[in-house]
Coordinates of C-alpha atoms and ligand atoms in Angstrom, one line a residue:
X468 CA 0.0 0.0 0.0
X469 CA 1.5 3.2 -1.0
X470 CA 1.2 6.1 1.6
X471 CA -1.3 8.8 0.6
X472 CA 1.0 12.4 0.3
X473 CA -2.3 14.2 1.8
X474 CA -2.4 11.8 4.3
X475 CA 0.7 11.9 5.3
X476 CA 0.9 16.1 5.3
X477 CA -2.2 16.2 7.4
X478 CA -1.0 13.6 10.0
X479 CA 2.3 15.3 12.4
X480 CA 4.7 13.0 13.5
X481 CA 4.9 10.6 16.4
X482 CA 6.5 12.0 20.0
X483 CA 8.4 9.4 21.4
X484 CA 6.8 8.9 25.0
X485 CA 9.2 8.3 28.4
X486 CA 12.5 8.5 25.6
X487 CA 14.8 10.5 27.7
X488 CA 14.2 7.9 31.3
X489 CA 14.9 4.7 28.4
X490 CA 18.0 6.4 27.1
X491 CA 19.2 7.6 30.8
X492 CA 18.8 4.0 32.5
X493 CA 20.7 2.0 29.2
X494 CA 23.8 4.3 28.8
X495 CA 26.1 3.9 27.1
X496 CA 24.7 2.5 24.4
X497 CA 26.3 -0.3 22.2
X498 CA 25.9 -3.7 20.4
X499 CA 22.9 -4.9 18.7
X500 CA 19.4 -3.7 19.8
X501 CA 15.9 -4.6 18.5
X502 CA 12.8 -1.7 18.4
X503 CA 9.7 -3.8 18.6
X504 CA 7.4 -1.3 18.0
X505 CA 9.3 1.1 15.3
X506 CA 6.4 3.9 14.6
X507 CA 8.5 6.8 13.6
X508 CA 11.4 5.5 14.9
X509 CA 11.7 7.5 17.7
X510 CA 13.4 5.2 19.8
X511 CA 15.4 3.6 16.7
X512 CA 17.1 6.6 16.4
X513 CA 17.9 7.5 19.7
X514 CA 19.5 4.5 20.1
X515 CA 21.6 4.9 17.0
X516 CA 22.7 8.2 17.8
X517 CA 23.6 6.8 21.4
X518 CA 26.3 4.8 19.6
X519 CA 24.0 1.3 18.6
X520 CA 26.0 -0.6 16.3
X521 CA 22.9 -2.0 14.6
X522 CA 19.1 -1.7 15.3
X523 CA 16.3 -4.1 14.1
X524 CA 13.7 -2.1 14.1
X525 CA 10.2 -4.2 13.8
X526 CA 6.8 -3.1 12.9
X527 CA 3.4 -4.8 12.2
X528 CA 2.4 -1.9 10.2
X529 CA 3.6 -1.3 6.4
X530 CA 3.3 2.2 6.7
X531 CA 5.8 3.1 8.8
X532 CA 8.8 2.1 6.8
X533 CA 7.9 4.1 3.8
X534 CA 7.6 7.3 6.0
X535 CA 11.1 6.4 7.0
X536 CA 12.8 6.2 3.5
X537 CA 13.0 9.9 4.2
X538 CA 15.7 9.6 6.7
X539 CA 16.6 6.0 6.7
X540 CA 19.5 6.1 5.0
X541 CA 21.8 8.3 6.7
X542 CA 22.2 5.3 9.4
X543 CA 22.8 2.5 6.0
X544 CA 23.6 -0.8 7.4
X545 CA 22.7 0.4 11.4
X546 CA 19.1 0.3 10.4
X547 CA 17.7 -2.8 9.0
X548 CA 13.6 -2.5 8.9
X549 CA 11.4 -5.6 9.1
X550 CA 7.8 -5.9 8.8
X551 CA 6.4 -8.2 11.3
X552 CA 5.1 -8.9 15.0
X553 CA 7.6 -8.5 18.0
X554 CA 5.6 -11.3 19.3
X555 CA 7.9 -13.5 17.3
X556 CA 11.4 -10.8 17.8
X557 CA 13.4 -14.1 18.8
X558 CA 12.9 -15.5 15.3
X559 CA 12.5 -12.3 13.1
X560 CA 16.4 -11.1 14.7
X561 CA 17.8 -15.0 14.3
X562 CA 16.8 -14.3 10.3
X563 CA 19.0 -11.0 10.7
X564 CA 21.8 -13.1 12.1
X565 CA 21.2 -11.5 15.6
X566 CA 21.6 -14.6 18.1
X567 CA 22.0 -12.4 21.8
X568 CA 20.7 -9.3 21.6
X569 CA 22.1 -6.3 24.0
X570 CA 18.8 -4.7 24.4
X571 CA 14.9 -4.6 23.4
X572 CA 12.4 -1.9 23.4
X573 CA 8.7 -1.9 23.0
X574 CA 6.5 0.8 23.2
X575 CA 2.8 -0.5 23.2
X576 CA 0.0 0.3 21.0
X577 CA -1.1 2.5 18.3
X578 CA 1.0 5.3 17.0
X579 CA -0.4 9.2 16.7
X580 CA -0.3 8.9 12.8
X581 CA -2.1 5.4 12.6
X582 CA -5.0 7.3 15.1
X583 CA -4.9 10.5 13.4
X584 CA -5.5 8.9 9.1
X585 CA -9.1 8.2 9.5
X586 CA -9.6 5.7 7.0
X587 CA -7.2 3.5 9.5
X588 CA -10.9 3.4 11.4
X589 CA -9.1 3.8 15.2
X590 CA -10.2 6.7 16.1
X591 CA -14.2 7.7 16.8
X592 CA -13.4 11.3 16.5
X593 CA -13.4 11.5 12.6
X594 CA -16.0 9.3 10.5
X595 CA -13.8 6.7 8.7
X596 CA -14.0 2.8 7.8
X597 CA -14.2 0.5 11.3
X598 CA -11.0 -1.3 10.4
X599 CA -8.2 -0.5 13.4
X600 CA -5.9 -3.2 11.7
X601 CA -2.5 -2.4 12.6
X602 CA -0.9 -4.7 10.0
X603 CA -3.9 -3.5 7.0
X604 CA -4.5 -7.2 6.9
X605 CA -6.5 -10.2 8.8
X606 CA -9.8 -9.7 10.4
X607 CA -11.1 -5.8 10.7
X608 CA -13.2 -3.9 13.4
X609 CA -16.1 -4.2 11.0
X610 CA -15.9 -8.5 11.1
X611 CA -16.4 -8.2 14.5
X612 CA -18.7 -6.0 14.5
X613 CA -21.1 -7.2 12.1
X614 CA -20.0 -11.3 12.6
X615 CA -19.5 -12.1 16.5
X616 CA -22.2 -13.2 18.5
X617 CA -23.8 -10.8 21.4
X618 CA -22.0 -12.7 24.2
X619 CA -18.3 -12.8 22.4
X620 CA -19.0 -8.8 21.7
X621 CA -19.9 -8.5 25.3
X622 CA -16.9 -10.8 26.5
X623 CA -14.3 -8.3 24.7
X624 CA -16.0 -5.1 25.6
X625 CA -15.7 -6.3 29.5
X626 CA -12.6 -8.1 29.3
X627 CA -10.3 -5.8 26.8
X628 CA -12.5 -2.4 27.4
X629 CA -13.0 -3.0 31.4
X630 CA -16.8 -1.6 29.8
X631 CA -19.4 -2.2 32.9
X632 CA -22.2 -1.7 29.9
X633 CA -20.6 -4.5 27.9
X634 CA -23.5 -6.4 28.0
X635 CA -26.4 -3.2 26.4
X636 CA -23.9 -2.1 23.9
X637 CA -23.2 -5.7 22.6
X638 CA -27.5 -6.1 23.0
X639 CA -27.7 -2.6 21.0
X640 CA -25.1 -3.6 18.2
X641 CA -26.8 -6.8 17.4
X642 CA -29.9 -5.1 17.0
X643 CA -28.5 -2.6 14.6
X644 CA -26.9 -4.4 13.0
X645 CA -30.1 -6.5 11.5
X646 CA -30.7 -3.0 9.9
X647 CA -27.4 -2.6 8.4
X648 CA -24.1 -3.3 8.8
X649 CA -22.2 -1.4 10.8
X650 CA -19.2 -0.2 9.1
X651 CA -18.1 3.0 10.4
X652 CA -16.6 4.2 13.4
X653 CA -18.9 7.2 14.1
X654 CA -22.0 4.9 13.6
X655 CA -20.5 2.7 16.1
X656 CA -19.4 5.3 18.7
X657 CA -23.4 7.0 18.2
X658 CA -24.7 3.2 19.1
X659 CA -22.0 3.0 22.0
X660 CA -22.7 6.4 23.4
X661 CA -26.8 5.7 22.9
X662 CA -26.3 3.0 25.8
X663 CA -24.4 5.3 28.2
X664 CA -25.0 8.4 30.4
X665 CA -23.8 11.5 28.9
X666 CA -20.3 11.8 30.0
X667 CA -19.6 14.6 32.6
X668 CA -17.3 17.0 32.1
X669 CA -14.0 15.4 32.4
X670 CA -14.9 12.4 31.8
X671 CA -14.0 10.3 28.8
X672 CA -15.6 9.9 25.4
X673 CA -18.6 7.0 26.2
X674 CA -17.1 5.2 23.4
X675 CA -13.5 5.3 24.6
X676 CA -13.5 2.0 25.9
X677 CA -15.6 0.0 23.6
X678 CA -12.8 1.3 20.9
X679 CA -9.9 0.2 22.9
X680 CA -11.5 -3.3 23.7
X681 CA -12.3 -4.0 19.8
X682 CA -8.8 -2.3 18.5
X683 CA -7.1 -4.9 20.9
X684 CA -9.2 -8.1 19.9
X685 CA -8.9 -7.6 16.2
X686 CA -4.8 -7.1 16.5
X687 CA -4.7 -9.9 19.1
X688 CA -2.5 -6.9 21.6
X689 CA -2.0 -8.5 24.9
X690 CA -1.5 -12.5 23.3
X691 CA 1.5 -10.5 21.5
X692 CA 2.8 -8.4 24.7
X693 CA 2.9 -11.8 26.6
X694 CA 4.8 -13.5 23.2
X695 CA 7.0 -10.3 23.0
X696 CA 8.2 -10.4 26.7
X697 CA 8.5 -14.4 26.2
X698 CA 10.6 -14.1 22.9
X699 CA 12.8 -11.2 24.4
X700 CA 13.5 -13.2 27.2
X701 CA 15.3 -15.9 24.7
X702 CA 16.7 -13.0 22.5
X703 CA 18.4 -11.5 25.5
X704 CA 22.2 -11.8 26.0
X705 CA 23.0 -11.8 29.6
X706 CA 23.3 -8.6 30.9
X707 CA 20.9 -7.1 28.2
X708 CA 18.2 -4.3 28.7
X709 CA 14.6 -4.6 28.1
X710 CA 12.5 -1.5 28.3
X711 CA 8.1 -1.5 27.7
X712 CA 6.6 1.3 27.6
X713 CA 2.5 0.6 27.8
X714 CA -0.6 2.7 28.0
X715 CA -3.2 1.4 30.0
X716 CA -4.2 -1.1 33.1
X717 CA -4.3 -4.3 30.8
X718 CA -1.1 -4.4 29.4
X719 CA 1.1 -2.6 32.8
X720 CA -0.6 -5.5 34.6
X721 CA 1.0 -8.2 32.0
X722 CA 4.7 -6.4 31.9
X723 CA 4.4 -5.9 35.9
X724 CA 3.3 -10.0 36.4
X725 CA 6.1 -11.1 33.8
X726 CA 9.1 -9.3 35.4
X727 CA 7.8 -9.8 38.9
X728 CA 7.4 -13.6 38.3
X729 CA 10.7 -13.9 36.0
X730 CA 12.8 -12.2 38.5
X731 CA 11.8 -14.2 41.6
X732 CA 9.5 -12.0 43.2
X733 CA 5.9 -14.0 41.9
X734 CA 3.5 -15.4 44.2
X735 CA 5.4 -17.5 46.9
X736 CA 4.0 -20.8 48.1
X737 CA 1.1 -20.3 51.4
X738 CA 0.1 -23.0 53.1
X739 CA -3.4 -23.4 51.3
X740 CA -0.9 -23.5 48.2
X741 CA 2.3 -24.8 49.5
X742 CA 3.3 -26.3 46.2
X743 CA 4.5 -23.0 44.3
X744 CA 8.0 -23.9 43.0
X745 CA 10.1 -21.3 42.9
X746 CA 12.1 -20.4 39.4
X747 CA 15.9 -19.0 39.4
X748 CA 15.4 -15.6 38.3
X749 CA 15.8 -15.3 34.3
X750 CA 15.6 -11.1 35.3
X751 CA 17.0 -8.3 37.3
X752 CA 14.3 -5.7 37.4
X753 CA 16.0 -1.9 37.1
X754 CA 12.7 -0.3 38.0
X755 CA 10.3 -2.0 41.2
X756 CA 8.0 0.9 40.5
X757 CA 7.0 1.7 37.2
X758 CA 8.5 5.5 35.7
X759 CA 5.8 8.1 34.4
X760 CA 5.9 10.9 32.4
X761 CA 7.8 14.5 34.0
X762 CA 5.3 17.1 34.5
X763 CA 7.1 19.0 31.5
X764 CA 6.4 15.8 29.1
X765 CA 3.0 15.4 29.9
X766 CA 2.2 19.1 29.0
X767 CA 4.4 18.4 26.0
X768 CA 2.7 15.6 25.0
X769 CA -0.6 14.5 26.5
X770 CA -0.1 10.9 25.4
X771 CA 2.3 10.6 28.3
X772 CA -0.2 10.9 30.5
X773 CA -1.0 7.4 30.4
X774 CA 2.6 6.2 30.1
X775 CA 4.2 3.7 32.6
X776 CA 7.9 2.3 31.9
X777 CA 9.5 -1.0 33.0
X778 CA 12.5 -2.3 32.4
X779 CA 14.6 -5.0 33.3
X780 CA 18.3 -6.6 33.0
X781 CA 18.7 -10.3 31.7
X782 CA 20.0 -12.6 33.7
X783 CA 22.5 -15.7 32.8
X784 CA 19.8 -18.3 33.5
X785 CA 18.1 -19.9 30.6
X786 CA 14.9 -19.2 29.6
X787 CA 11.7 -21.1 30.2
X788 CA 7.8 -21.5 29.4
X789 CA 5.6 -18.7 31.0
X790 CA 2.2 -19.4 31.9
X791 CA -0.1 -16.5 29.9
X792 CA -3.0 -16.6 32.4
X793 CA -0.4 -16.2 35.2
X794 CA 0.7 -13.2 33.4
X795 CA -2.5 -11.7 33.0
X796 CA -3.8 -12.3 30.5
X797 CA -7.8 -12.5 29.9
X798 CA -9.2 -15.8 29.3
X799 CA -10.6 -15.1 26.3
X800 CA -11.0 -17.8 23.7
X801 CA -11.2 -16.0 20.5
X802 CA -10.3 -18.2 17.2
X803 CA -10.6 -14.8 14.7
X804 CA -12.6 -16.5 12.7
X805 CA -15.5 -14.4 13.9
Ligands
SAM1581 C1 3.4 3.7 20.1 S1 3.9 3.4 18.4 C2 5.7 3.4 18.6 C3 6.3 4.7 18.4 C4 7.8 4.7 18.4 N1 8.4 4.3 19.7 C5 8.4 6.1 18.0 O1 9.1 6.6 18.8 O2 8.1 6.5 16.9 C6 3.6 1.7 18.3 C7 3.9 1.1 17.0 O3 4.0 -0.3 17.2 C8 3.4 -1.0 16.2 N2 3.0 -2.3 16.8 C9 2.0 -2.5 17.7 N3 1.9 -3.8 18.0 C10 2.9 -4.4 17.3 C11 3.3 -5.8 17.3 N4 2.7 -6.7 18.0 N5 4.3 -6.1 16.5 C12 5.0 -5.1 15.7 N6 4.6 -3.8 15.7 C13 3.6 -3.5 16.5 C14 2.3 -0.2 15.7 O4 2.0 -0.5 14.4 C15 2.9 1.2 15.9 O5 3.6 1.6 14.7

């Protein structure tokens, strides 16, 4: 897909979120590092100008390397982009001839230019197409929508969305669905917003977290954070950094469970559960508490708000298998075939 030049005018760039705290904690910077989540390359760069002798950066999204091709080439060789899921970062670096890595960063989630092009369908702000695809392919907004049964659309509006009206908007997209198919994000945030008290002022946009519940089903988010924290922990040499950025409750929980329960300090053994074996640490965690945004970045850049930042130091201890619903992550048995 070739990038639209109106588009891509209207849409400003991508603030890297929590940059300066990453860069601070992993100085100096050398050896091989993978970007998970490449966006604008924020963080690729940083890390490159920080004295990176390589960087993989890795992106589910197309888009994002031909906005690059602008700069790209004044790092050649340093900056080998790869379309594809950090979920599987172990295998995409091996194909790079990247064995041990030095250090990993993922910043979670959608990027400002995938919410801000409307006919990406993420944002209920500005009328566009329900897709919220990250990777343009696979199983859209609009499937969902218009294909899943009232108690699976309920399931990820509670589970993914934390909605408490999960159930009446699921009841209300059914029934509008019989008209016609829903296939628009401002149709859908009208139906979401009919089900719920007008918000207060202050308060979020009713349809705020039916959006976020159906943006993470259809690109499968939190099955890939608990892959991507799995895979870096076999991509990691010992001694090397990894740094997640996230944005809401759902994934912090996941990173917070993983490094917690990968660097000894998971749920001990009691004596109604005296069983609990406990693991050699495969992590040394660098943060206990999770860093936010500076006052001076959040007015900067109100998508810090949200931000939280963990990171961690690999261990020499060899990884092992991870238990998802340990980490975290909802019990939600979605095949995509919708
Ligand atoms: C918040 S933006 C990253 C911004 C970047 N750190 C920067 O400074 O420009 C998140 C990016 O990660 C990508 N992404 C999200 N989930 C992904 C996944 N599972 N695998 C690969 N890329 C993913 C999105 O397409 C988006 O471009």
């Amino acid at each position: 897909m070739s990038l639209n030049p109106k588009t891509a005018a209207q849409t400003a760039s991508h603030i890297p979120v929590l940059l300066d705290p990453i860069m601070d904690a992993i100085a100096p910077v050398s050896g091989v590092w993978l970007d998970g989540t490449f966006g604008a390359g924020g963080y690729s760069r940083a890390l490159l100008d920080a004295g990176a002798e390589r960087v993989l950066a890795v992106d589910r999204d197309p888009e994002v390397f031909e906005r690059a091709e602008r700069w790209a080439n004044q790092y050649g060789a340093r900056l080998v982009m790869i379309a594809g899921e950090f979920g599987q970062l172990d295998l995409l670096a091996q194909r790079e001839n990247a064995f041990l890595l030095d250090g990993i960063v993922l910043d979670i989630g959608v990027s400002s230019m995938q919410i801000d092009q409307a006919e990406r369908g993420f944002s209920f702000m500005q009328d566009g197409p329900l897709d919220m695809r990250m990777s343009q392919s696979g199983t859209s907004a609009s499937d969902i929508v218009n294909s899943a049964d009232e108690k699976t659309l309920a399931d990820i509006l509670y589970q993914y969305g934390e909605e408490r009206a999960s159930r009446r908007i699921a009841h209300k997209i059914i029934e509008e669905r019989k008209t016609s198919p829903i296939i628009n994000t401002t149709r859908l945030a009208a139906i979401i917003s009919s089900c719920l008290p007008r918000p207060k002022p202050g308060q979020v946009h009713p349809a705020t977290r039916s959006f976020q519940a159906l943006r993470i089903a259809v690109n499968d988010e939190l099955r890939q954070l608990v892959d991507g924290l799995c895979a870096a922990e076999r991509a990691l040499k010992p001694g090397g950094v990894l740094a997640v950025v996230t944005f809401h409750s759902l994934e912090d929980r996941i990173v917070k469970r993983f490094f917690q329960a990968r660097s000894g300090d998971g749920p001990r053994g009691n004596r109604f559960a005296p069983d609990v074996e406990i693991e050699a640490p495969r992590f040394m965690r660098l943060t206990k508490k999770a860093i936010t945004a500076s006052p001076a970045e959040m007015a900067a850049n109100p998508r810090a708000r949200s931000a939280k930042l963990r990171m961690a130091r690999r261990l020499n201890t060899p990884a092992g298998p991870v238990d998802a619903a340990e980490m975290g992550l909802p019990n939600l048995a979605l095949d995509g075939t919708f």
